[in-house]
XYZ file of C-alpha atoms in Angstrom:
262
model
C 20.755 2.462 -20.998
C 23.534 4.764 -19.660
C 22.501 7.386 -22.180
C 19.404 7.961 -20.050
C 21.681 9.356 -17.386
C 21.998 12.450 -19.652
C 18.424 13.183 -18.503
C 19.639 13.694 -14.963
C 22.744 15.871 -15.629
C 25.438 13.431 -16.635
C 27.125 14.519 -19.914
C 27.823 12.026 -22.788
C 31.511 12.285 -21.832
C 30.957 11.212 -18.234
C 33.128 8.427 -16.831
C 30.398 5.894 -16.144
C 32.825 3.221 -14.813
C 33.987 5.767 -12.249
C 30.406 6.567 -11.398
C 29.622 2.856 -10.793
C 32.595 2.571 -8.405
C 31.347 5.701 -6.550
C 27.954 4.055 -6.092
C 29.688 1.000 -4.741
C 31.491 3.193 -2.143
C 28.598 5.540 -1.209
C 25.443 3.703 -2.207
C 23.038 1.742 -0.038
C 21.166 -1.577 -0.543
C 18.285 -0.843 -2.913
C 14.905 -1.706 -1.368
C 13.006 -4.624 -2.914
C 15.932 -5.668 -5.045
C 18.335 -8.564 -4.388
C 19.234 -10.529 -2.374
C 21.270 -12.174 -5.078
C 23.919 -10.153 -6.942
C 24.581 -6.482 -6.372
C 21.685 -3.987 -6.061
C 22.645 -0.489 -4.865
C 20.884 2.854 -4.788
C 22.496 6.336 -4.600
C 20.108 9.253 -3.896
C 20.991 12.509 -5.720
C 18.481 15.316 -5.193
C 14.791 16.035 -5.670
C 13.821 12.400 -5.455
C 16.290 11.391 -8.231
C 18.267 8.244 -7.688
C 20.786 6.028 -9.401
C 20.375 2.276 -9.376
C 23.297 -0.077 -10.012
C 22.402 -3.713 -10.582
C 24.343 -6.819 -11.385
C 22.418 -10.121 -11.251
C 23.990 -13.398 -10.158
C 25.507 -15.166 -13.098
C 25.863 -12.010 -15.170
C 29.134 -10.388 -16.120
C 27.668 -6.886 -16.800
C 26.160 -4.135 -14.703
C 23.169 -1.925 -15.366
C 23.114 1.757 -14.344
C 19.667 3.318 -14.412
C 18.032 6.572 -13.294
C 14.898 6.532 -11.173
C 12.805 9.270 -9.553
C 10.500 9.198 -6.566
C 7.483 11.369 -7.427
C 4.612 12.513 -5.169
C 1.846 11.694 -7.656
C -0.038 8.387 -7.553
C -1.697 7.134 -10.717
C -4.350 4.412 -10.552
C -3.786 1.601 -13.062
C -6.066 -1.360 -13.724
C -3.817 -4.260 -14.609
C -4.016 -5.867 -18.071
C -0.765 -7.834 -17.758
C 2.168 -8.030 -15.363
C 5.208 -9.728 -16.950
C 8.520 -10.800 -15.471
C 11.672 -9.479 -17.135
C 13.995 -12.507 -17.831
C 17.265 -10.515 -17.639
C 16.166 -8.522 -14.576
C 14.398 -10.735 -12.054
C 13.606 -7.796 -9.740
C 11.746 -5.767 -12.347
C 8.297 -6.254 -13.870
C 6.475 -4.733 -16.917
C 3.010 -3.483 -16.026
C 0.557 -2.865 -18.853
C -2.917 -1.554 -18.036
C -5.509 1.185 -18.107
C -4.832 4.449 -16.261
C -7.677 6.185 -14.482
C -10.092 3.241 -14.392
C -13.687 4.099 -13.448
C -14.731 3.617 -9.846
C -18.257 2.431 -9.223
C -20.581 5.412 -8.729
C -17.812 7.808 -9.589
C -16.254 9.151 -12.722
C -12.539 8.896 -13.524
C -10.412 11.779 -12.239
C -11.158 13.905 -15.354
C -12.925 11.644 -17.756
C -10.057 10.093 -19.758
C -8.624 6.679 -19.434
C -5.591 5.691 -21.421
C -3.385 2.656 -21.941
C -0.134 2.722 -20.061
C 2.983 0.569 -19.916
C 5.735 1.011 -17.315
C 8.590 -0.813 -15.656
C 8.143 -1.492 -11.943
C 11.382 -1.692 -9.966
C 9.902 -3.267 -6.811
C 8.734 -6.567 -8.232
C 9.545 -8.398 -5.011
C 6.621 -6.645 -3.322
C 4.115 -8.135 -5.765
C 2.045 -11.277 -5.285
C 2.803 -14.392 -7.345
C -0.434 -13.877 -9.351
C -2.336 -10.696 -10.136
C -5.837 -10.843 -11.599
C -6.631 -8.807 -14.718
C -8.382 -5.651 -13.595
C -6.601 -5.404 -10.253
C -5.992 -1.743 -9.540
C -2.592 -0.518 -8.322
C -1.505 2.961 -7.444
C 1.814 3.617 -9.102
C 4.246 6.515 -9.076
C 5.953 6.825 -12.424
C 8.373 9.127 -14.206
C 9.456 9.256 -17.848
C 12.980 9.469 -19.270
C 13.360 10.638 -22.867
C 14.495 8.218 -25.580
C 13.660 10.744 -28.244
C 12.231 14.274 -28.216
C 10.569 15.188 -31.531
C 9.085 18.583 -30.616
C 9.515 21.197 -27.864
C 7.778 24.518 -28.386
C 4.504 26.465 -28.354
C 1.249 24.438 -28.340
C 0.421 25.682 -31.808
C 3.178 23.416 -33.104
C 1.384 20.192 -32.002
C 1.844 17.469 -34.630
C -1.858 16.725 -34.787
C -4.468 19.317 -33.905
C -6.955 16.520 -32.978
C -4.924 16.085 -29.796
C -6.482 19.286 -28.546
C -9.831 17.517 -28.435
C -8.523 15.095 -25.847
C -8.930 15.803 -22.131
C -6.009 17.979 -21.022
C -4.997 18.235 -24.726
C -2.898 15.154 -24.113
C -1.849 12.077 -26.134
C -0.365 9.043 -24.291
C 0.067 5.801 -26.244
C 2.275 2.730 -25.593
C 4.552 1.813 -28.471
C 2.863 -1.081 -30.104
C 5.259 -2.548 -32.687
C 6.644 -6.102 -32.179
C 10.225 -4.773 -32.128
C 9.425 -1.859 -29.799
C 10.865 -1.994 -26.276
C 8.463 -2.479 -23.417
C 7.699 0.299 -20.972
C 7.877 3.005 -23.634
C 5.167 5.590 -24.442
C 4.556 7.992 -27.224
C 3.614 11.346 -25.562
C 2.308 14.762 -26.543
C 1.741 16.830 -23.373
C 1.398 20.425 -22.233
C 4.064 21.608 -19.845
C 2.635 22.781 -16.508
C 5.815 23.610 -14.606
C 9.626 23.277 -14.693
C 11.317 22.189 -11.418
C 15.005 22.934 -10.993
C 17.296 20.366 -9.337
C 21.116 20.412 -9.178
C 23.023 17.159 -9.788
C 25.336 17.093 -6.757
C 27.968 14.980 -8.518
C 28.327 16.972 -11.730
C 26.917 20.322 -10.641
C 24.761 20.407 -13.768
C 21.182 21.758 -13.578
C 18.405 19.230 -14.120
C 15.167 20.758 -15.439
C 12.362 18.442 -14.421
C 9.266 18.794 -16.613
C 5.883 18.443 -14.849
C 3.491 17.710 -17.725
C -0.292 17.994 -17.721
C -1.481 14.412 -18.055
C -4.992 13.063 -17.340
C -5.561 11.933 -13.789
C -2.232 13.012 -12.406
C 0.712 15.111 -13.673
C 3.588 13.190 -15.200
C 7.187 14.155 -14.472
C 9.530 13.898 -17.438
C 13.320 14.099 -17.828
C 15.079 15.059 -21.073
C 18.706 15.395 -22.170
C 19.866 18.928 -22.706
C 22.623 17.515 -24.912
C 20.033 15.723 -27.112
C 17.958 18.856 -27.377
C 21.020 20.969 -28.372
C 22.035 18.365 -30.964
C 18.545 18.277 -32.432
C 18.129 22.077 -32.403
C 15.318 22.028 -29.843
C 14.808 24.378 -26.921
C 14.318 23.296 -23.295
C 10.529 23.203 -22.756
C 8.858 26.098 -20.873
C 5.653 26.303 -18.886
C 2.708 26.572 -21.329
C 4.681 24.901 -24.147
C 4.285 21.357 -25.426
C 6.655 18.413 -25.452
C 6.355 15.417 -27.754
C 8.450 12.312 -28.071
C 9.136 8.723 -26.857
C 9.752 8.172 -23.152
C 10.529 5.082 -21.042
C 8.396 5.016 -17.932
C 9.695 3.571 -14.661
C 8.063 3.576 -11.231
C 7.079 1.831 -8.092
C 3.941 0.518 -6.466
C 2.408 3.224 -4.272
C -0.751 1.441 -3.162
C -3.199 -1.360 -3.942
C -1.089 -4.329 -2.749
C -3.138 -7.198 -1.368
C -2.856 -8.057 2.350
C 0.478 -9.489 3.380
C -0.998 -12.934 4.191
C -1.944 -13.299 0.540
C 1.567 -12.564 -0.683
C 4.785 -14.597 -0.724
C 8.325 -13.338 -0.658
C 9.371 -14.910 -3.913
C 8.673 -13.182 -7.162
C 6.035 -14.382 -9.554
C 7.187 -16.466 -12.505
């Protein structure tokens, strides 16, 4: 997954082993990870962080980008699944923007969502279907298929959706979990400087139903594929891996246990 670091300003030629050692020197214990193995966090800028994980009994390390975002999306749980190779992560699948009794959804559209949660240790051992969490999520590009004016949308029926948005989990049996097929309008571009490389990170704030969605793309991938960096008012389409944290909706502490669910 180190190629995802291109989305936060690390070039394909970056020395990732050197970067891991830097996190060991300068990082801090990642919250809600561990206690077994090595679980470190290195803040960069604009809420962007690097996570370095090595579980007990494993001989490899995982280096992943994360981002703390200010937006909270309500998700009604369909399933919450443990990740065998990463005991401190969970895969949440559910319905975004569930209806509240006597109230409409935020803007009338619910959609299926799947995302990795990196704070699994906060979760109860069992979660009932339909339980509503507030989550803060960001998307990191696996593939960008289009970046340009809205007129270039791949399917004009998308314009009939609220916000002119399409958000669909990948559904094939071989598709990785936590990945979404997206077609979204670009609301704003936020500019953040990677303090390690000095490279500019252009954070895309996309117009999604309920809450905006922050997306990260690789400038190197866009250049290779002949695509331009998105601009406000344009559209971006592609496949993104969503990661996030619980931002609300946890049950009272007396109903939770410290160990992770099975």
